[in-house]
Amino acid sequence: MKPLVIVTRKLPASVELRMKELFNVRLNGDDKVFTQKDLIAAVKEAHVLVTTVTDKISWDVLSKVAPDLKMIANYGVGVDHIDLVSARNKGITVTNTPGVLTEDTADMAMLLILGITRRMSEGEKMLRAGKWKIWSPTGMLGMRLRDKNLGIIGMGRIGQALALRAKTFGLNIHYHNRQKIDDGLEKNIGATYWTSLDQMITQMDIISLNCSSTPDTRHIMSRRRIGLMKKNAYLINTTRGDVVDEDALIWALEEEIIAGVGLDVYKNEPNINPRLLNFDNALLTPHMGSATDEARIAMGEKVIMNVKIFLDGHSPRDRVLA
Ligand code: DGY
Protein backbone atom coordinates (compact mmCIF):
# COMPACT_ATOMS: atom_id res chain seq x y z
CA MET A 1 0.00 0.00 0.00
CA LYS A 2 1.39 3.42 -0.98
CA PRO A 3 1.75 6.00 1.82
CA LEU A 4 -1.41 8.05 2.36
CA VAL A 5 -1.27 11.76 1.54
CA ILE A 6 -4.15 13.77 3.02
CA VAL A 7 -4.78 17.24 1.60
CA THR A 8 -6.79 19.56 3.86
CA ARG A 9 -8.09 22.04 1.24
CA LYS A 10 -9.23 21.99 -2.36
CA LEU A 11 -6.26 22.81 -4.62
CA PRO A 12 -6.18 23.90 -8.29
CA ALA A 13 -7.49 21.15 -10.58
CA SER A 14 -4.19 20.50 -12.37
CA VAL A 15 -2.43 20.11 -9.02
CA GLU A 16 -5.01 17.65 -7.74
CA LEU A 17 -4.85 15.70 -11.00
CA ARG A 18 -1.08 15.30 -10.75
CA MET A 19 -1.35 14.33 -7.09
CA LYS A 20 -3.82 11.60 -8.03
CA GLU A 21 -1.38 10.30 -10.64
CA LEU A 22 1.55 10.24 -8.25
CA PHE A 23 0.23 9.50 -4.79
CA ASN A 24 -2.33 7.59 -2.81
CA VAL A 25 -4.06 10.86 -2.05
CA ARG A 26 -7.22 11.88 -0.22
CA LEU A 27 -8.41 15.23 -1.51
CA ASN A 28 -10.94 17.62 -0.02
CA GLY A 29 -13.46 17.92 -2.85
CA ASP A 30 -15.95 20.19 -1.11
CA ASP A 31 -13.22 22.36 0.47
CA LYS A 32 -14.79 22.22 3.93
CA VAL A 33 -12.15 23.59 6.30
CA PHE A 34 -10.81 20.92 8.67
CA THR A 35 -11.81 21.35 12.31
CA GLN A 36 -9.32 20.48 15.05
CA LYS A 37 -11.14 17.13 15.27
CA ASP A 38 -10.67 16.53 11.54
CA LEU A 39 -6.99 17.45 11.81
CA ILE A 40 -6.49 15.03 14.70
CA ALA A 41 -8.20 12.27 12.70
CA ALA A 42 -5.96 13.10 9.72
CA VAL A 43 -2.66 13.01 11.64
CA LYS A 44 -3.65 9.61 13.05
CA GLU A 45 -4.05 8.21 9.55
CA ALA A 46 -1.81 10.08 7.10
CA HIS A 47 1.82 9.56 6.22
CA VAL A 48 1.93 13.04 4.71
CA LEU A 49 -0.40 15.90 5.58
CA VAL A 50 -0.71 18.78 3.10
CA THR A 51 -1.79 21.84 5.08
CA THR A 52 -2.58 25.49 4.43
CA VAL A 53 -2.63 28.62 6.56
CA THR A 54 -6.18 27.73 7.63
CA ASP A 55 -5.04 24.63 9.56
CA LYS A 56 -3.82 25.23 13.08
CA ILE A 57 -1.29 22.47 13.68
CA SER A 58 -0.79 23.06 17.37
CA TRP A 59 0.57 20.81 20.09
CA ASP A 60 -3.01 19.60 20.67
CA VAL A 61 -2.98 18.14 17.16
CA LEU A 62 0.66 17.05 17.09
CA SER A 63 0.42 15.24 20.42
CA LYS A 64 -2.08 12.88 18.75
CA VAL A 65 0.00 11.95 15.69
CA ALA A 66 0.48 8.31 14.88
CA PRO A 67 4.06 7.16 14.16
CA ASP A 68 3.17 6.94 10.45
CA LEU A 69 2.98 10.72 10.01
CA LYS A 70 6.37 11.75 8.75
CA MET A 71 5.76 14.92 6.78
CA ILE A 72 3.72 18.11 6.81
CA ALA A 73 3.94 19.72 3.38
CA ASN A 74 2.53 23.20 3.72
CA TYR A 75 0.88 24.84 0.71
CA GLY A 76 2.18 28.37 1.37
CA VAL A 77 5.29 30.11 2.65
CA GLY A 78 4.22 31.17 6.13
CA VAL A 79 4.33 28.36 8.67
CA ASP A 80 3.34 30.28 11.78
CA HIS A 81 0.23 28.08 12.06
CA ILE A 82 2.43 25.02 12.65
CA ASP A 83 4.11 24.29 15.98
CA LEU A 84 7.52 23.67 14.40
CA VAL A 85 9.33 22.72 17.59
CA SER A 86 6.80 20.02 18.44
CA ALA A 87 6.86 18.80 14.84
CA ARG A 88 10.65 18.49 15.00
CA ASN A 89 10.46 16.69 18.33
CA LYS A 90 8.05 14.24 16.75
CA GLY A 91 10.49 13.67 13.87
CA ILE A 92 8.15 15.24 11.31
CA THR A 93 9.65 17.00 8.30
CA VAL A 94 7.93 20.31 7.51
CA THR A 95 8.19 21.95 4.08
CA ASN A 96 6.76 25.14 2.56
CA THR A 97 6.59 26.80 -0.88
CA PRO A 98 9.01 29.74 -1.02
CA GLY A 99 9.85 31.74 -4.14
CA VAL A 100 6.78 31.06 -6.26
CA LEU A 101 4.48 33.69 -4.79
CA THR A 102 7.03 36.44 -4.30
CA GLU A 103 6.07 38.58 -7.29
CA ASP A 104 2.33 38.29 -6.68
CA THR A 105 2.60 39.21 -3.02
CA ALA A 106 4.87 42.15 -3.85
CA ASP A 107 2.29 43.26 -6.44
CA MET A 108 -0.36 43.13 -3.72
CA ALA A 109 1.72 45.27 -1.38
CA MET A 110 2.29 47.79 -4.19
CA LEU A 111 -1.41 47.73 -4.99
CA LEU A 112 -2.27 48.54 -1.38
CA ILE A 113 0.31 51.35 -1.34
CA LEU A 114 -1.13 52.89 -4.50
CA GLY A 115 -4.71 52.21 -3.52
CA ILE A 116 -4.62 53.71 -0.06
CA THR A 117 -2.48 56.75 -0.87
CA ARG A 118 -4.72 57.62 -3.84
CA ARG A 119 -7.96 56.72 -2.04
CA MET A 120 -8.97 54.33 -4.79
CA SER A 121 -11.47 52.23 -2.88
CA GLU A 122 -13.01 55.30 -1.26
CA GLY A 123 -13.46 56.95 -4.66
CA GLU A 124 -14.96 53.83 -6.19
CA LYS A 125 -17.41 53.44 -3.32
CA MET A 126 -18.45 57.08 -3.66
CA LEU A 127 -19.03 56.69 -7.40
CA ARG A 128 -21.02 53.45 -7.04
CA ALA A 129 -23.15 55.03 -4.32
CA GLY A 130 -24.08 57.82 -6.77
CA LYS A 131 -22.39 60.38 -4.53
CA TRP A 132 -19.96 61.75 -7.12
CA LYS A 133 -21.32 65.14 -8.07
CA ILE A 134 -18.58 66.67 -10.25
CA TRP A 135 -14.80 66.94 -10.67
CA SER A 136 -13.41 69.17 -7.99
CA PRO A 137 -10.01 70.92 -7.56
CA THR A 138 -10.06 69.99 -3.90
CA GLY A 139 -11.85 66.64 -3.99
CA MET A 140 -10.37 63.17 -3.31
CA LEU A 141 -6.84 64.44 -2.77
CA GLY A 142 -4.27 61.84 -1.87
CA MET A 143 -0.52 61.62 -1.41
CA ARG A 144 2.00 61.62 -4.27
CA LEU A 145 4.45 58.70 -4.07
CA ARG A 146 7.43 60.25 -5.85
CA ASP A 147 10.20 61.25 -3.41
CA LYS A 148 8.41 59.85 -0.39
CA ASN A 149 10.08 57.38 1.98
CA LEU A 150 9.04 53.74 2.01
CA GLY A 151 10.29 51.73 4.98
CA ILE A 152 10.26 47.98 4.45
CA ILE A 153 10.36 45.80 7.53
CA GLY A 154 11.79 42.45 6.44
CA MET A 155 14.00 42.55 3.34
CA GLY A 156 13.64 38.94 2.20
CA ARG A 157 12.40 37.88 -1.22
CA ILE A 158 9.07 39.71 -1.03
CA GLY A 159 10.56 42.83 0.57
CA GLN A 160 13.13 43.03 -2.23
CA ALA A 161 10.53 42.49 -4.95
CA LEU A 162 8.44 45.27 -3.42
CA ALA A 163 11.48 47.55 -3.23
CA LEU A 164 12.15 47.14 -6.96
CA ARG A 165 8.55 47.98 -7.79
CA ALA A 166 8.43 50.93 -5.41
CA LYS A 167 11.66 52.35 -6.79
CA THR A 168 10.08 52.69 -10.23
CA PHE A 169 7.32 54.77 -8.64
CA GLY A 170 9.97 57.17 -7.34
CA LEU A 171 9.85 56.11 -3.71
CA ASN A 172 13.05 56.24 -1.64
CA ILE A 173 13.65 52.76 -0.28
CA HIS A 174 14.59 52.21 3.36
CA TYR A 175 14.61 48.93 5.24
CA HIS A 176 15.06 47.24 8.54
CA ASN A 177 16.03 43.60 8.63
CA ARG A 178 17.70 41.18 11.04
CA GLN A 179 20.77 41.53 8.84
CA LYS A 180 21.91 44.06 6.30
CA ILE A 181 21.52 42.60 2.80
CA ASP A 182 24.68 42.31 0.72
CA ASP A 183 26.15 45.54 -0.61
CA GLY A 184 25.65 44.73 -4.30
CA LEU A 185 21.99 43.94 -3.80
CA GLU A 186 21.49 47.00 -1.61
CA LYS A 187 23.05 49.16 -4.31
CA ASN A 188 20.97 47.57 -7.04
CA ILE A 189 17.79 48.25 -5.09
CA GLY A 190 19.07 51.64 -3.93
CA ALA A 191 18.03 50.87 -0.36
CA THR A 192 19.14 52.44 2.91
CA TYR A 193 19.56 50.12 5.88
CA TRP A 194 18.47 51.18 9.36
CA THR A 195 19.73 49.23 12.36
CA SER A 196 17.22 51.06 14.52
CA LEU A 197 13.65 50.22 13.54
CA ASP A 198 12.35 52.96 15.84
CA GLN A 199 14.42 55.61 14.10
CA MET A 200 13.42 54.41 10.66
CA ILE A 201 9.73 54.50 11.55
CA THR A 202 9.87 58.17 12.55
CA GLN A 203 11.11 59.16 9.07
CA MET A 204 8.85 57.07 6.82
CA ASP A 205 5.78 58.09 4.81
CA ILE A 206 4.82 54.48 4.21
CA ILE A 207 5.78 51.41 6.21
CA SER A 208 5.35 47.97 4.69
CA LEU A 209 5.52 44.80 6.74
CA ASN A 210 7.23 42.03 4.82
CA CYS A 211 8.85 39.98 7.57
CA SER A 212 7.60 36.51 8.38
CA SER A 213 5.59 35.94 11.52
CA THR A 214 7.74 34.43 14.26
CA PRO A 215 7.80 34.87 18.05
CA ASP A 216 10.39 37.64 17.45
CA THR A 217 8.25 39.62 15.02
CA ARG A 218 4.92 39.25 16.85
CA HIS A 219 3.59 42.80 17.36
CA ILE A 220 6.77 44.24 15.87
CA MET A 221 4.48 47.18 15.09
CA SER A 222 3.46 47.63 18.71
CA ARG A 223 1.36 50.48 20.06
CA ARG A 224 4.56 52.33 20.95
CA ARG A 225 6.00 51.93 17.44
CA ILE A 226 2.72 52.84 15.74
CA GLY A 227 2.84 55.96 17.91
CA LEU A 228 6.25 56.81 16.41
CA MET A 229 4.83 56.99 12.87
CA LYS A 230 4.38 60.35 11.17
CA LYS A 231 0.83 61.65 11.27
CA ASN A 232 0.65 61.54 7.47
CA ALA A 233 2.12 58.03 7.19
CA TYR A 234 0.50 54.80 6.03
CA LEU A 235 0.99 51.24 7.23
CA ILE A 236 0.78 48.30 4.81
CA ASN A 237 0.61 44.66 5.91
CA THR A 238 0.70 41.70 3.52
CA THR A 239 2.45 39.19 5.79
CA ARG A 240 0.49 38.04 8.87
CA GLY A 241 -1.96 39.82 11.14
CA ASP A 242 -0.02 39.20 14.31
CA VAL A 243 3.02 41.25 13.31
CA VAL A 244 0.88 44.30 14.11
CA ASP A 245 -0.89 45.02 17.37
CA GLU A 246 -4.29 45.30 15.68
CA ASP A 247 -6.04 46.94 18.64
CA ALA A 248 -3.31 49.59 18.71
CA LEU A 249 -3.73 50.09 14.97
CA ILE A 250 -7.46 50.69 15.40
CA TRP A 251 -6.68 53.14 18.20
CA ALA A 252 -4.23 54.95 15.88
CA LEU A 253 -6.88 55.23 13.17
CA GLU A 254 -9.51 56.42 15.63
CA GLU A 255 -7.18 59.01 17.13
CA GLU A 256 -5.88 60.03 13.68
CA ILE A 257 -2.34 59.22 14.73
CA ILE A 258 -1.59 57.87 11.24
CA ALA A 259 -3.03 58.63 7.79
CA GLY A 260 -4.29 55.17 6.88
CA VAL A 261 -3.68 51.48 6.42
CA GLY A 262 -3.64 48.92 3.63
CA LEU A 263 -4.19 45.45 5.04
CA ASP A 264 -4.37 42.03 3.43
CA VAL A 265 -3.96 40.03 6.65
CA TYR A 266 -5.61 40.16 10.08
CA LYS A 267 -5.36 38.92 13.63
CA ASN A 268 -8.36 36.55 13.57
CA GLU A 269 -8.92 35.63 9.95
CA PRO A 270 -11.53 35.48 8.56
CA ASN A 271 -13.22 37.26 11.48
CA ILE A 272 -12.26 40.85 10.88
CA ASN A 273 -12.51 43.21 13.81
CA PRO A 274 -15.70 45.12 12.85
CA ARG A 275 -14.16 48.38 14.06
CA LEU A 276 -11.71 48.21 11.15
CA LEU A 277 -14.62 48.37 8.73
CA ASN A 278 -15.55 51.85 9.94
CA PHE A 279 -12.57 53.62 8.42
CA ASP A 280 -12.56 55.10 4.92
CA ASN A 281 -8.78 55.31 5.24
CA ALA A 282 -8.43 51.54 5.65
CA LEU A 283 -8.05 49.62 2.40
CA LEU A 284 -8.88 46.02 3.31
CA THR A 285 -8.45 42.91 1.18
CA PRO A 286 -9.10 39.27 2.18
CA HIS A 287 -5.62 37.64 2.40
CA MET A 288 -5.16 37.43 -1.35
CA GLY A 289 -1.46 38.27 -1.81
CA SER A 290 -0.70 34.99 -3.57
CA ALA A 291 -4.11 34.69 -5.22
CA THR A 292 -3.16 34.35 -8.89
CA ASP A 293 -3.71 31.23 -10.99
CA GLU A 294 0.01 31.13 -11.66
CA ALA A 295 1.11 31.32 -8.01
CA ARG A 296 -1.46 28.83 -6.75
CA ILE A 297 -0.48 26.26 -9.40
CA ALA A 298 3.22 26.83 -8.76
CA MET A 299 2.62 26.41 -5.01
CA GLY A 300 0.92 23.11 -5.74
CA GLU A 301 3.81 22.00 -7.92
CA LYS A 302 6.22 22.81 -5.10
CA VAL A 303 4.15 20.75 -2.69
CA ILE A 304 4.14 17.85 -5.17
CA MET A 305 7.92 18.03 -5.60
CA ASN A 306 8.53 18.21 -1.86
CA VAL A 307 6.27 15.23 -1.17
CA LYS A 308 7.64 13.17 -4.07
CA ILE A 309 11.26 13.79 -3.10
CA PHE A 310 10.47 12.96 0.51
CA LEU A 311 8.57 9.78 -0.30
CA ASP A 312 11.43 8.73 -2.60
CA GLY A 313 13.69 8.86 0.45
CA HIS A 314 15.46 12.16 -0.16
CA SER A 315 15.55 15.46 1.67
CA PRO A 316 13.25 18.09 0.11
CA ARG A 317 14.79 21.46 -0.63
CA ASP A 318 12.05 23.48 1.03
CA ARG A 319 12.50 22.05 4.51
CA VAL A 320 11.56 24.48 7.23
CA LEU A 321 13.74 24.35 10.29
CA ALA A 322 12.28 24.84 13.74
C1 DGY B 1 1.62 32.22 2.41
O1 DGY B 1 2.15 31.61 1.49
O2 DGY B 1 2.15 32.32 3.51
C2 DGY B 1 0.29 32.83 2.14
O3 DGY B 1 0.01 33.81 3.06
C3 DGY B 1 -0.78 31.77 2.19
O4 DGY B 1 -0.56 30.94 3.26
XYZ file of C-alpha atoms and ligand atoms in Angstrom:
329
model
C 0.000 0.000 0.000
C 1.385 3.423 -0.978
C 1.750 6.001 1.821
C -1.414 8.045 2.359
C -1.267 11.760 1.538
C -4.155 13.769 3.025
C -4.783 17.244 1.599
C -6.787 19.564 3.856
C -8.088 22.041 1.245
C -9.232 21.993 -2.360
C -6.256 22.812 -4.617
C -6.183 23.905 -8.294
C -7.490 21.149 -10.584
C -4.192 20.500 -12.375
C -2.426 20.107 -9.025
C -5.005 17.648 -7.739
C -4.851 15.698 -11.000
C -1.083 15.304 -10.749
C -1.353 14.334 -7.091
C -3.818 11.600 -8.028
C -1.376 10.303 -10.642
C 1.552 10.239 -8.248
C 0.231 9.496 -4.786
C -2.334 7.592 -2.806
C -4.056 10.864 -2.054
C -7.219 11.881 -0.223
C -8.411 15.229 -1.513
C -10.935 17.618 -0.017
C -13.459 17.918 -2.846
C -15.949 20.187 -1.106
C -13.219 22.355 0.471
C -14.786 22.219 3.928
C -12.147 23.587 6.296
C -10.805 20.915 8.665
C -11.807 21.349 12.306
C -9.323 20.480 15.055
C -11.142 17.127 15.274
C -10.669 16.533 11.535
C -6.991 17.446 11.812
C -6.486 15.035 14.701
C -8.196 12.273 12.704
C -5.963 13.103 9.718
C -2.665 13.006 11.644
C -3.654 9.613 13.048
C -4.055 8.211 9.553
C -1.813 10.079 7.097
C 1.822 9.565 6.223
C 1.931 13.038 4.705
C -0.402 15.897 5.576
C -0.712 18.782 3.095
C -1.791 21.837 5.079
C -2.583 25.487 4.429
C -2.627 28.623 6.559
C -6.183 27.728 7.633
C -5.042 24.627 9.556
C -3.824 25.234 13.081
C -1.286 22.471 13.679
C -0.790 23.055 17.372
C 0.572 20.811 20.094
C -3.014 19.599 20.671
C -2.975 18.142 17.165
C 0.664 17.050 17.089
C 0.421 15.244 20.418
C -2.080 12.885 18.748
C -0.001 11.951 15.689
C 0.481 8.312 14.877
C 4.065 7.163 14.163
C 3.167 6.943 10.454
C 2.981 10.715 10.014
C 6.368 11.752 8.749
C 5.756 14.925 6.783
C 3.717 18.114 6.815
C 3.937 19.719 3.377
C 2.528 23.202 3.716
C 0.880 24.838 0.711
C 2.178 28.375 1.371
C 5.294 30.108 2.647
C 4.222 31.171 6.132
C 4.330 28.356 8.668
C 3.340 30.283 11.784
C 0.234 28.076 12.056
C 2.427 25.019 12.647
C 4.112 24.293 15.976
C 7.515 23.667 14.397
C 9.327 22.722 17.587
C 6.800 20.016 18.435
C 6.861 18.797 14.837
C 10.651 18.494 15.000
C 10.465 16.693 18.335
C 8.049 14.244 16.754
C 10.488 13.670 13.872
C 8.151 15.241 11.314
C 9.651 17.005 8.302
C 7.928 20.310 7.505
C 8.187 21.951 4.083
C 6.757 25.140 2.556
C 6.586 26.795 -0.884
C 9.006 29.740 -1.020
C 9.854 31.738 -4.136
C 6.784 31.058 -6.257
C 4.479 33.691 -4.787
C 7.033 36.444 -4.299
C 6.071 38.577 -7.292
C 2.332 38.290 -6.680
C 2.603 39.214 -3.016
C 4.871 42.153 -3.853
C 2.285 43.264 -6.442
C -0.358 43.127 -3.725
C 1.725 45.274 -1.377
C 2.287 47.794 -4.191
C -1.412 47.729 -4.990
C -2.266 48.538 -1.375
C 0.314 51.345 -1.343
C -1.126 52.887 -4.504
C -4.708 52.207 -3.518
C -4.615 53.712 -0.057
C -2.478 56.751 -0.865
C -4.720 57.621 -3.841
C -7.962 56.723 -2.036
C -8.974 54.333 -4.787
C -11.470 52.226 -2.881
C -13.007 55.300 -1.265
C -13.459 56.951 -4.662
C -14.955 53.832 -6.192
C -17.409 53.437 -3.318
C -18.449 57.079 -3.660
C -19.034 56.689 -7.396
C -21.017 53.449 -7.039
C -23.146 55.031 -4.316
C -24.078 57.816 -6.769
C -22.390 60.376 -4.535
C -19.956 61.752 -7.122
C -21.316 65.138 -8.071
C -18.583 66.668 -10.246
C -14.799 66.941 -10.665
C -13.412 69.169 -7.985
C -10.010 70.916 -7.563
C -10.064 69.989 -3.898
C -11.852 66.636 -3.988
C -10.367 63.173 -3.309
C -6.844 64.444 -2.770
C -4.266 61.836 -1.870
C -0.519 61.615 -1.406
C 2.005 61.619 -4.267
C 4.446 58.703 -4.065
C 7.426 60.246 -5.847
C 10.204 61.254 -3.411
C 8.408 59.852 -0.387
C 10.081 57.382 1.975
C 9.038 53.744 2.008
C 10.292 51.727 4.981
C 10.263 47.979 4.446
C 10.365 45.800 7.531
C 11.787 42.448 6.438
C 13.997 42.551 3.336
C 13.640 38.943 2.198
C 12.396 37.878 -1.219
C 9.071 39.714 -1.027
C 10.563 42.829 0.573
C 13.128 43.033 -2.225
C 10.526 42.490 -4.949
C 8.437 45.266 -3.424
C 11.479 47.548 -3.233
C 12.147 47.143 -6.958
C 8.547 47.981 -7.788
C 8.429 50.928 -5.409
C 11.663 52.345 -6.793
C 10.082 52.686 -10.227
C 7.321 54.770 -8.638
C 9.970 57.175 -7.335
C 9.851 56.109 -3.707
C 13.052 56.241 -1.644
C 13.645 52.757 -0.276
C 14.589 52.211 3.361
C 14.611 48.934 5.238
C 15.059 47.242 8.537
C 16.031 43.599 8.633
C 17.695 41.176 11.038
C 20.767 41.529 8.840
C 21.905 44.062 6.298
C 21.517 42.599 2.803
C 24.677 42.307 0.721
C 26.147 45.540 -0.610
C 25.645 44.732 -4.300
C 21.987 43.940 -3.803
C 21.493 47.002 -1.605
C 23.051 49.163 -4.305
C 20.970 47.572 -7.035
C 17.794 48.248 -5.086
C 19.074 51.638 -3.932
C 18.029 50.872 -0.365
C 19.142 52.443 2.909
C 19.563 50.116 5.883
C 18.466 51.184 9.356
C 19.734 49.228 12.359
C 17.219 51.065 14.519
C 13.654 50.222 13.539
C 12.346 52.960 15.839
C 14.423 55.607 14.096
C 13.419 54.407 10.660
C 9.732 54.499 11.551
C 9.870 58.172 12.548
C 11.110 59.160 9.069
C 8.847 57.069 6.817
C 5.783 58.094 4.810
C 4.817 54.480 4.208
C 5.780 51.414 6.211
C 5.354 47.973 4.691
C 5.520 44.805 6.743
C 7.225 42.028 4.818
C 8.850 39.981 7.569
C 7.598 36.508 8.376
C 5.591 35.945 11.515
C 7.742 34.435 14.263
C 7.799 34.868 18.047
C 10.392 37.644 17.453
C 8.249 39.617 15.018
C 4.923 39.249 16.849
C 3.589 42.801 17.364
C 6.770 44.242 15.873
C 4.479 47.175 15.095
C 3.463 47.634 18.708
C 1.357 50.475 20.062
C 4.563 52.334 20.946
C 5.995 51.933 17.439
C 2.722 52.841 15.735
C 2.842 55.956 17.906
C 6.251 56.811 16.408
C 4.830 56.991 12.875
C 4.385 60.349 11.168
C 0.830 61.649 11.267
C 0.646 61.545 7.470
C 2.124 58.032 7.187
C 0.502 54.800 6.031
C 0.986 51.238 7.231
C 0.782 48.301 4.807
C 0.609 44.664 5.908
C 0.705 41.695 3.524
C 2.454 39.192 5.793
C 0.493 38.038 8.868
C -1.962 39.820 11.137
C -0.015 39.197 14.314
C 3.024 41.255 13.311
C 0.876 44.301 14.113
C -0.895 45.019 17.369
C -4.292 45.300 15.684
C -6.037 46.940 18.645
C -3.312 49.589 18.709
C -3.729 50.086 14.971
C -7.456 50.694 15.404
C -6.677 53.137 18.204
C -4.227 54.946 15.884
C -6.877 55.229 13.168
C -9.505 56.416 15.635
C -7.184 59.011 17.130
C -5.882 60.026 13.676
C -2.343 59.224 14.732
C -1.595 57.872 11.235
C -3.031 58.629 7.791
C -4.291 55.167 6.877
C -3.677 51.476 6.424
C -3.640 48.923 3.627
C -4.192 45.446 5.044
C -4.368 42.029 3.427
C -3.963 40.034 6.653
C -5.610 40.165 10.079
C -5.363 38.918 13.628
C -8.362 36.547 13.573
C -8.918 35.628 9.953
C -11.530 35.477 8.565
C -13.218 37.262 11.476
C -12.255 40.850 10.884
C -12.506 43.212 13.810
C -15.698 45.124 12.853
C -14.159 48.385 14.059
C -11.711 48.211 11.149
C -14.618 48.365 8.728
C -15.550 51.852 9.940
C -12.571 53.624 8.423
C -12.557 55.101 4.916
C -8.782 55.315 5.239
C -8.425 51.538 5.652
C -8.046 49.618 2.399
C -8.881 46.023 3.310
C -8.452 42.906 1.177
C -9.104 39.267 2.181
C -5.624 37.635 2.403
C -5.161 37.431 -1.351
C -1.463 38.266 -1.808
C -0.704 34.988 -3.567
C -4.107 34.688 -5.224
C -3.161 34.347 -8.886
C -3.705 31.233 -10.993
C 0.006 31.125 -11.657
C 1.105 31.318 -8.011
C -1.460 28.833 -6.754
C -0.484 26.263 -9.397
C 3.222 26.829 -8.758
C 2.622 26.415 -5.011
C 0.919 23.109 -5.737
C 3.809 22.003 -7.921
C 6.216 22.808 -5.102
C 4.153 20.750 -2.694
C 4.144 17.846 -5.166
C 7.925 18.031 -5.598
C 8.529 18.215 -1.863
C 6.268 15.235 -1.166
C 7.642 13.175 -4.066
C 11.259 13.786 -3.101
C 10.469 12.961 0.508
C 8.569 9.781 -0.301
C 11.428 8.733 -2.597
C 13.691 8.858 0.446
C 15.464 12.161 -0.164
C 15.546 15.462 1.669
C 13.246 18.089 0.110
C 14.794 21.461 -0.626
C 12.053 23.476 1.029
C 12.501 22.047 4.506
C 11.560 24.483 7.232
C 13.744 24.352 10.293
C 12.281 24.844 13.744
C 1.618 32.221 2.405
O 2.151 31.607 1.492
O 2.149 32.322 3.514
C 0.291 32.827 2.142
O 0.011 33.812 3.057
C -0.780 31.771 2.187
O -0.556 30.939 3.257
